[in-house]
Structure formats: structure tokens, C-alpha cells
């Protein structure tokens, strides 16, 4: 397998307003424009540690990383539909809302070429918006692979542009449900802390007060129930940074249960719930985080649309085990 060379660049004032792909074409002499676009679309060229589009316009002092490898390590543009079942929560001529299961990647990227939500959508619906590129048909926003819940997809370019504007203006209302441990000290709070790439772990993000690559991030949470050292928390992110909820909750000392990157544990067992010792049945093997509800303005009708996704079985099972282990049956019937 061909080794991958990483190239690091920093934009200057003279690069203000340049397209990302054109900038890279200038810097990477001998690399074709089509290959550069392929690198960008496959998440192998990032701006401040975040994926971008070929048409993204640059500012000064962006930190750019490009991971160059053999062409045969990259997949071509376009997605082949795959017959994967989907739980459709809403659909009309402009918008689709899907209850994404944990473990499903939203769109193809290095290491995840098949089994994506995008491939399933292409199979079920055929034509979708390509505003975000042909490798991300209809994708307006994303959920982490192991986060379940409602995700909105655009069928038309008009719908895509209008929804993107709402996300950019922060008028889309999102509610997540998380199970955390230890429980937060406060019943509700707003976390305002900039998030940027982790200083040495490439797959992680972190609260960074000392980095020009960090971006403002705001998260409001409120505790819905406490049992022992655990809590159910409703989370309302006001910005949409990578891993934002997971990073912010870990930052205040209440990481999401079974979040392998930010809690230090990849699963939760019955023994750990009851006694703090790994033993017994495994209750959940992914971060206990679910995108429960989203509210936006319909791009064509202007009406408010609110869509909810039911809490998945693994999170219900986890919370029930927490309740049972602490002998608090009255909590089991609380909102879940």
C-alpha cells in the first residue's frame, strides 16, 4: 500500500476569496484539478481540521492539511445506490428526514466507502440535491457515525440552499438526548468554549483557547433526570462544530456514556453501571447520544416543520439498567 504524505499549508492575505480547489492547484504543482477535487471530496484535504467543499472560499491564516496518496486509494466521484433499509420520518418534494441508526456513516469517506446513508438515499430516492457535491447527495448536515437520530436531507437544490442558510444563521433548532456520567453539578447551563482540532490526536477535537484553528461553540443543556452518578440530559447545540456535544460535555466533567473518544470507555456493562466493575451484559457499545428532534422552516412553504426520532432500544435499555441498579423504579416511567 502506498504511504500517504501530509502537506501542511497556511493561507495568506493574498489568498483571501480564493476557491479551496484553485488554491491547492496553485500550491501542489503537477497535481491535476480533478485529483485535487477528489482529495477534497474524500476528506483528505481539510481547512482548520474540518472537511470542506472545493468551492469553499478562503480567508487568511487558515491551516490546511492535504493527505496525498496513490490515486487508486481514492474512490471516484458519484455514489452507487445500495439497498439498505431506511426509517423515513418525513418526505415531500423538497425534504427528507431519516432516523439514522448508530453505526451508519452519512457519506462516503476514506475507510467508509459502502453502507452509507448517502448510498441508501440514492437507492430509495434517486435524484437528490448535488449542491454539496456528487459524493454527498442531499447532505445538508451530518451526525457522527455512532450518533443515532433525525437527519434532514435535501431533494432539490433550492431546498438545499435554503436549509444551509438556516443552519448558517443558527435558526434551526436541534435537541439531542444524552446519558452522561458523572452527572452534571448544575441542572442547566450554557457551555461557551471554542473547539478546534486536538493538538496531537488527529481523530479528536478539543476545547482550544490557545489556537487560531478553534471556532466559537455554544451548547445549552438541561438535566432531565438523575440516578446515582448518571443523568439524562437534553442538549441544544447553538453551533454545529465537529463532535461539539461530546467535547463540551466532557469539558464540563460529564462525558457521554460509552463515548470511546471522550469518556475513555467504549461500552457500558451491567457490572459497571451497578458497581463500577466491567462484568455482566454489555448494554451499549457506542456513545449514548441521540438526535431526538429538529425544527426548521420549510424551504418552499415557509411553515415550521418539527420532526422527532424515537429513542433507540440500546439507550432505553441502558437507562432502564441504571434505574434498576439504583432501585429507583419510579424514574423508569419518566420521559423516555
Coordinates of C-alpha atoms in Angstrom, one line a residue:
X1 CA 0.0 0.0 0.0
X2 CA 1.3 3.4 -0.9
X3 CA 2.3 5.6 2.1
X4 CA 0.4 8.9 2.5
X5 CA 2.4 12.2 2.6
X6 CA 0.9 15.0 4.6
X7 CA 1.4 18.6 3.4
X8 CA 0.6 21.5 5.7
X9 CA -0.1 25.0 4.4
X10 CA -1.2 28.3 5.9
X11 CA -3.2 30.8 3.8
X12 CA -2.0 34.4 3.4
X13 CA -3.9 37.7 2.9
X14 CA -3.3 37.3 -0.8
X15 CA -5.4 34.1 -0.8
X16 CA -8.5 35.9 0.5
X17 CA -11.5 34.9 -1.5
X18 CA -9.8 32.1 -3.5
X19 CA -11.7 28.8 -4.0
X20 CA -10.2 25.9 -2.0
X21 CA -9.5 23.8 -5.1
X22 CA -7.9 26.6 -7.0
X23 CA -5.7 27.4 -4.1
X24 CA -4.5 23.8 -3.8
X25 CA -3.9 23.7 -7.6
X26 CA -1.5 26.6 -7.2
X27 CA 0.3 25.1 -4.3
X28 CA 0.5 21.5 -5.5
X29 CA 2.3 21.8 -8.8
X30 CA 1.8 18.9 -11.1
X31 CA -1.4 17.7 -9.3
X32 CA -4.4 17.9 -11.6
X33 CA -7.5 19.9 -10.6
X34 CA -9.6 16.8 -10.9
X35 CA -7.4 14.9 -8.4
X36 CA -7.4 17.9 -6.0
X37 CA -11.2 17.9 -6.1
X38 CA -11.2 14.2 -5.5
X39 CA -8.9 14.7 -2.4
X40 CA -11.3 17.3 -1.0
X41 CA -14.4 15.3 -1.6
X42 CA -12.9 12.3 0.1
X43 CA -12.0 14.3 3.2
X44 CA -8.3 14.1 2.5
X45 CA -7.8 17.9 2.4
X46 CA -9.1 19.9 5.3
X47 CA -9.4 23.6 6.4
X48 CA -8.6 24.1 10.1
X49 CA -9.1 20.4 10.7
X50 CA -12.6 20.4 9.2
X51 CA -13.8 19.0 5.9
X52 CA -14.8 21.5 3.2
X53 CA -16.0 21.7 -0.4
X54 CA -13.9 22.5 -3.5
X55 CA -15.8 25.8 -3.8
X56 CA -15.2 26.9 -0.2
X57 CA -13.8 30.5 -0.2
X58 CA -10.7 31.0 1.9
X59 CA -9.6 33.6 4.4
X60 CA -6.1 34.5 5.7
X61 CA -4.5 32.3 8.3
X62 CA -6.4 29.1 7.5
X63 CA -4.4 25.9 8.5
X64 CA -4.7 23.5 5.6
X65 CA -3.7 19.8 5.6
X66 CA -3.6 17.7 2.4
X67 CA -3.0 13.9 2.6
X68 CA -1.6 12.8 -0.7
X69 CA -1.6 9.1 -1.7
X70 CA -1.9 6.9 -4.7
X71 CA -4.8 7.6 -6.9
X72 CA -6.1 4.1 -6.6
X73 CA -6.5 4.7 -2.9
X74 CA -9.3 7.2 -3.7
X75 CA -12.7 6.4 -4.9
X76 CA -14.2 8.3 -7.9
X77 CA -16.9 10.9 -7.7
X78 CA -20.5 9.7 -7.5
X79 CA -22.3 7.2 -5.4
X80 CA -23.8 3.9 -6.3
X81 CA -27.1 3.3 -4.6
X82 CA -27.3 0.4 -2.1
X83 CA -30.4 -1.4 -1.0
X84 CA -30.2 -0.5 2.7
X85 CA -33.4 -0.1 4.8
X86 CA -34.3 3.4 5.9
X87 CA -36.5 4.7 8.7
X88 CA -38.2 7.6 6.9
X89 CA -39.7 10.2 9.3
X90 CA -40.7 12.8 6.7
X91 CA -40.7 13.2 3.0
X92 CA -42.1 15.6 0.4
X93 CA -40.8 17.0 -2.9
X94 CA -38.1 19.1 -1.2
X95 CA -37.1 17.5 2.1
X96 CA -36.5 14.0 3.5
X97 CA -35.9 13.3 7.2
X98 CA -34.4 10.0 8.2
X99 CA -33.9 8.3 11.6
X100 CA -30.2 7.3 11.2
X101 CA -29.2 4.3 13.1
X102 CA -26.0 4.3 15.2
X103 CA -23.0 2.8 13.2
X104 CA -24.0 4.3 9.8
X105 CA -21.7 6.8 8.2
X106 CA -23.6 9.7 6.5
X107 CA -21.5 9.9 3.3
X108 CA -18.5 8.0 1.8
X109 CA -15.1 8.9 3.1
X110 CA -11.7 7.2 3.4
X111 CA -12.3 3.8 5.1
X112 CA -16.1 4.0 4.7
X113 CA -17.0 3.5 1.1
X114 CA -20.1 1.3 1.5
X115 CA -23.1 1.1 3.7
X116 CA -23.5 4.9 3.9
X117 CA -26.7 6.9 4.4
X118 CA -26.0 8.6 1.1
X119 CA -25.9 5.3 -0.8
X120 CA -29.2 4.2 0.8
X121 CA -30.8 7.5 -0.1
X122 CA -29.7 7.3 -3.8
X123 CA -31.2 3.8 -4.0
X124 CA -34.5 4.8 -2.4
X125 CA -35.0 8.3 -3.9
X126 CA -32.7 8.5 -7.0
X127 CA -32.2 12.2 -7.7
X128 CA -31.1 14.4 -4.7
X129 CA -29.5 17.8 -4.4
X130 CA -25.9 18.0 -5.5
X131 CA -25.2 21.4 -4.0
X132 CA -22.7 19.7 -1.6
X133 CA -21.1 17.6 -4.4
X134 CA -22.0 14.3 -6.0
X135 CA -20.3 12.3 -3.2
X136 CA -22.7 14.0 -0.7
X137 CA -26.1 13.9 -2.4
X138 CA -28.6 15.9 -0.4
X139 CA -26.4 16.1 2.7
X140 CA -27.1 19.4 4.5
X141 CA -25.7 18.5 7.9
X142 CA -24.2 15.4 9.5
X143 CA -24.3 13.2 12.5
X144 CA -21.3 11.3 13.9
X145 CA -21.2 7.6 12.8
X146 CA -22.2 6.3 16.3
X147 CA -24.8 9.0 17.0
X148 CA -28.4 8.0 16.1
X149 CA -31.4 10.1 15.3
X150 CA -33.0 12.5 12.9
X151 CA -31.1 14.0 10.0
X152 CA -32.5 16.2 7.3
X153 CA -31.7 15.7 3.6
X154 CA -32.5 18.0 0.6
X155 CA -34.1 16.6 -2.5
X156 CA -33.7 19.8 -4.5
X157 CA -31.0 22.4 -4.9
X158 CA -33.4 25.1 -3.8
X159 CA -34.2 23.2 -0.7
X160 CA -30.6 22.5 0.0
X161 CA -29.6 26.2 -0.3
X162 CA -32.4 27.4 1.9
X163 CA -31.7 24.8 4.6
X164 CA -28.0 25.6 4.5
X165 CA -28.8 29.3 5.1
X166 CA -30.9 28.3 8.2
X167 CA -28.0 26.3 9.6
X168 CA -25.6 29.1 9.0
X169 CA -27.9 31.6 10.6
X170 CA -28.5 29.2 13.6
X171 CA -32.2 29.3 13.2
X172 CA -32.5 25.5 13.1
X173 CA -33.5 24.2 16.5
X174 CA -32.0 20.8 17.5
X175 CA -32.5 18.7 20.6
X176 CA -30.3 15.8 21.5
X177 CA -30.7 13.3 24.3
X178 CA -27.6 12.1 26.1
X179 CA -26.9 9.8 29.0
X180 CA -23.8 11.1 30.9
X181 CA -21.6 10.1 33.8
X182 CA -20.8 11.7 36.2
X183 CA -24.0 13.7 36.4
X184 CA -23.5 17.5 35.9
X185 CA -23.3 19.7 39.0
X186 CA -25.9 22.1 37.6
X187 CA -29.4 21.4 36.5
X188 CA -28.9 23.5 33.4
X189 CA -26.1 25.5 31.9
X190 CA -24.7 27.1 28.8
X191 CA -21.3 25.9 27.7
X192 CA -19.4 28.5 25.6
X193 CA -16.0 27.2 24.7
X194 CA -14.1 27.3 21.4
X195 CA -13.5 23.9 19.7
X196 CA -10.6 23.0 17.3
X197 CA -8.5 20.0 16.3
X198 CA -6.9 18.2 19.2
X199 CA -3.3 19.2 19.5
X200 CA -1.9 15.7 18.8
X201 CA -4.7 13.2 18.3
X202 CA -5.9 13.6 14.7
X203 CA -9.3 11.9 15.2
X204 CA -10.3 14.1 18.1
X205 CA -11.5 17.6 18.7
X206 CA -10.8 19.6 21.9
X207 CA -11.7 22.8 23.7
X208 CA -8.9 25.2 22.5
X209 CA -8.5 28.6 23.9
X210 CA -5.0 28.9 22.6
X211 CA -5.4 28.0 18.9
X212 CA -6.2 30.1 15.9
X213 CA -7.8 27.0 14.4
X214 CA -10.5 26.9 17.1
X215 CA -14.0 28.1 16.4
X216 CA -16.7 29.5 18.7
X217 CA -19.0 26.9 20.0
X218 CA -22.2 27.2 22.2
X219 CA -24.1 24.4 23.8
X220 CA -27.1 24.6 26.2
X221 CA -28.1 21.6 28.3
X222 CA -30.6 20.8 31.0
X223 CA -30.8 17.7 33.2
X224 CA -34.0 15.6 32.7
X225 CA -33.3 13.0 35.4
X226 CA -30.6 11.9 37.8
X227 CA -30.0 8.4 39.1
X228 CA -26.8 7.8 41.1
X229 CA -23.8 9.0 39.2
X230 CA -25.8 9.1 35.9
X231 CA -28.0 11.7 34.3
X232 CA -30.3 12.0 31.3
X233 CA -29.6 15.3 29.6
X234 CA -31.4 17.3 26.9
X235 CA -28.8 19.2 24.8
X236 CA -29.4 22.1 22.4
X237 CA -26.3 23.0 20.3
X238 CA -26.4 26.5 19.0
X239 CA -23.5 26.0 16.7
X240 CA -22.5 22.9 14.7
X241 CA -18.9 22.1 15.3
X242 CA -17.4 18.7 14.8
X243 CA -18.1 16.5 17.9
X244 CA -19.4 19.6 19.7
X245 CA -21.8 18.0 22.2
X246 CA -19.4 15.2 23.1
X247 CA -16.4 17.6 23.5
X248 CA -18.4 20.2 25.5
X249 CA -20.0 17.6 27.9
X250 CA -16.6 16.0 28.5
X251 CA -15.1 19.5 29.1
X252 CA -17.5 20.2 32.0
X253 CA -16.8 16.8 33.5
X254 CA -19.9 14.8 32.3
X255 CA -18.9 12.9 29.2
X256 CA -21.4 10.8 27.3
X257 CA -21.5 7.2 28.5
X258 CA -19.6 4.8 26.2
X259 CA -18.0 7.5 24.2
X260 CA -14.8 5.8 23.3
X261 CA -13.0 9.0 22.3
X262 CA -14.1 11.4 25.1
X263 CA -15.1 9.2 28.1
X264 CA -12.3 6.6 28.0
X265 CA -14.8 3.8 27.8
X266 CA -16.1 2.0 24.6
X267 CA -19.1 0.3 26.2
X268 CA -21.2 0.1 29.4
X269 CA -21.9 -3.2 31.1
X270 CA -24.4 -4.1 33.9
X271 CA -21.5 -4.5 36.3
X272 CA -20.0 -1.1 35.5
X273 CA -23.5 0.5 36.0
X274 CA -24.0 -1.1 39.4
X275 CA -20.6 -1.5 40.9
X276 CA -18.1 0.3 38.6
X277 CA -16.6 -3.0 37.5
X278 CA -16.7 -4.4 34.0
X279 CA -19.0 -7.5 34.3
X280 CA -22.3 -8.9 33.0
X281 CA -24.2 -8.0 29.9
X282 CA -23.0 -5.2 27.6
X283 CA -25.8 -2.7 27.4
X284 CA -24.4 -0.2 24.8
X285 CA -21.3 -0.2 22.6
X286 CA -21.5 3.3 21.2
X287 CA -21.8 6.8 22.7
X288 CA -25.3 7.2 24.3
X289 CA -26.2 10.2 22.2
X290 CA -29.4 10.6 20.1
X291 CA -30.5 13.4 17.8
X292 CA -34.1 13.5 19.1
X293 CA -35.7 16.4 17.4
X294 CA -35.1 19.1 14.8
X295 CA -37.2 22.1 13.9
X296 CA -36.8 24.3 10.8
X297 CA -38.6 26.4 8.3
X298 CA -39.8 24.5 5.2
X299 CA -37.7 25.8 2.2
X300 CA -40.8 26.1 -0.1
X301 CA -43.9 26.7 2.1
X302 CA -42.3 28.7 4.9
X303 CA -44.1 26.7 7.5
X304 CA -42.4 25.4 10.7
X305 CA -41.6 21.7 10.5
X306 CA -40.7 19.8 13.6
X307 CA -39.6 16.2 13.3
X308 CA -38.8 13.7 16.1
X309 CA -37.0 10.4 16.2
X310 CA -37.9 7.8 18.8
X311 CA -35.2 6.9 21.4
X312 CA -33.4 3.8 20.2
X313 CA -33.6 0.5 22.1
X314 CA -30.0 0.5 23.3
X315 CA -30.4 3.8 25.1
X316 CA -33.7 2.7 26.6
X317 CA -32.1 -0.5 27.8
X318 CA -29.1 1.4 29.3
X319 CA -31.3 3.8 31.2
X320 CA -33.6 1.1 32.5
X321 CA -30.5 -0.8 33.8
X322 CA -29.3 2.4 35.5
X323 CA -32.7 2.8 37.2
X324 CA -32.8 -0.9 38.2
X325 CA -29.3 -0.9 39.6
X326 CA -30.1 2.0 41.9
X327 CA -33.5 0.7 42.9
X328 CA -35.5 3.7 41.7
X329 CA -38.4 2.2 39.7
X330 CA -40.3 5.5 39.7
X331 CA -37.7 7.0 37.5
X332 CA -38.2 4.4 34.8
X333 CA -41.5 6.0 33.7
X334 CA -40.1 9.5 33.3
X335 CA -39.9 10.9 29.8
X336 CA -38.2 8.4 27.6

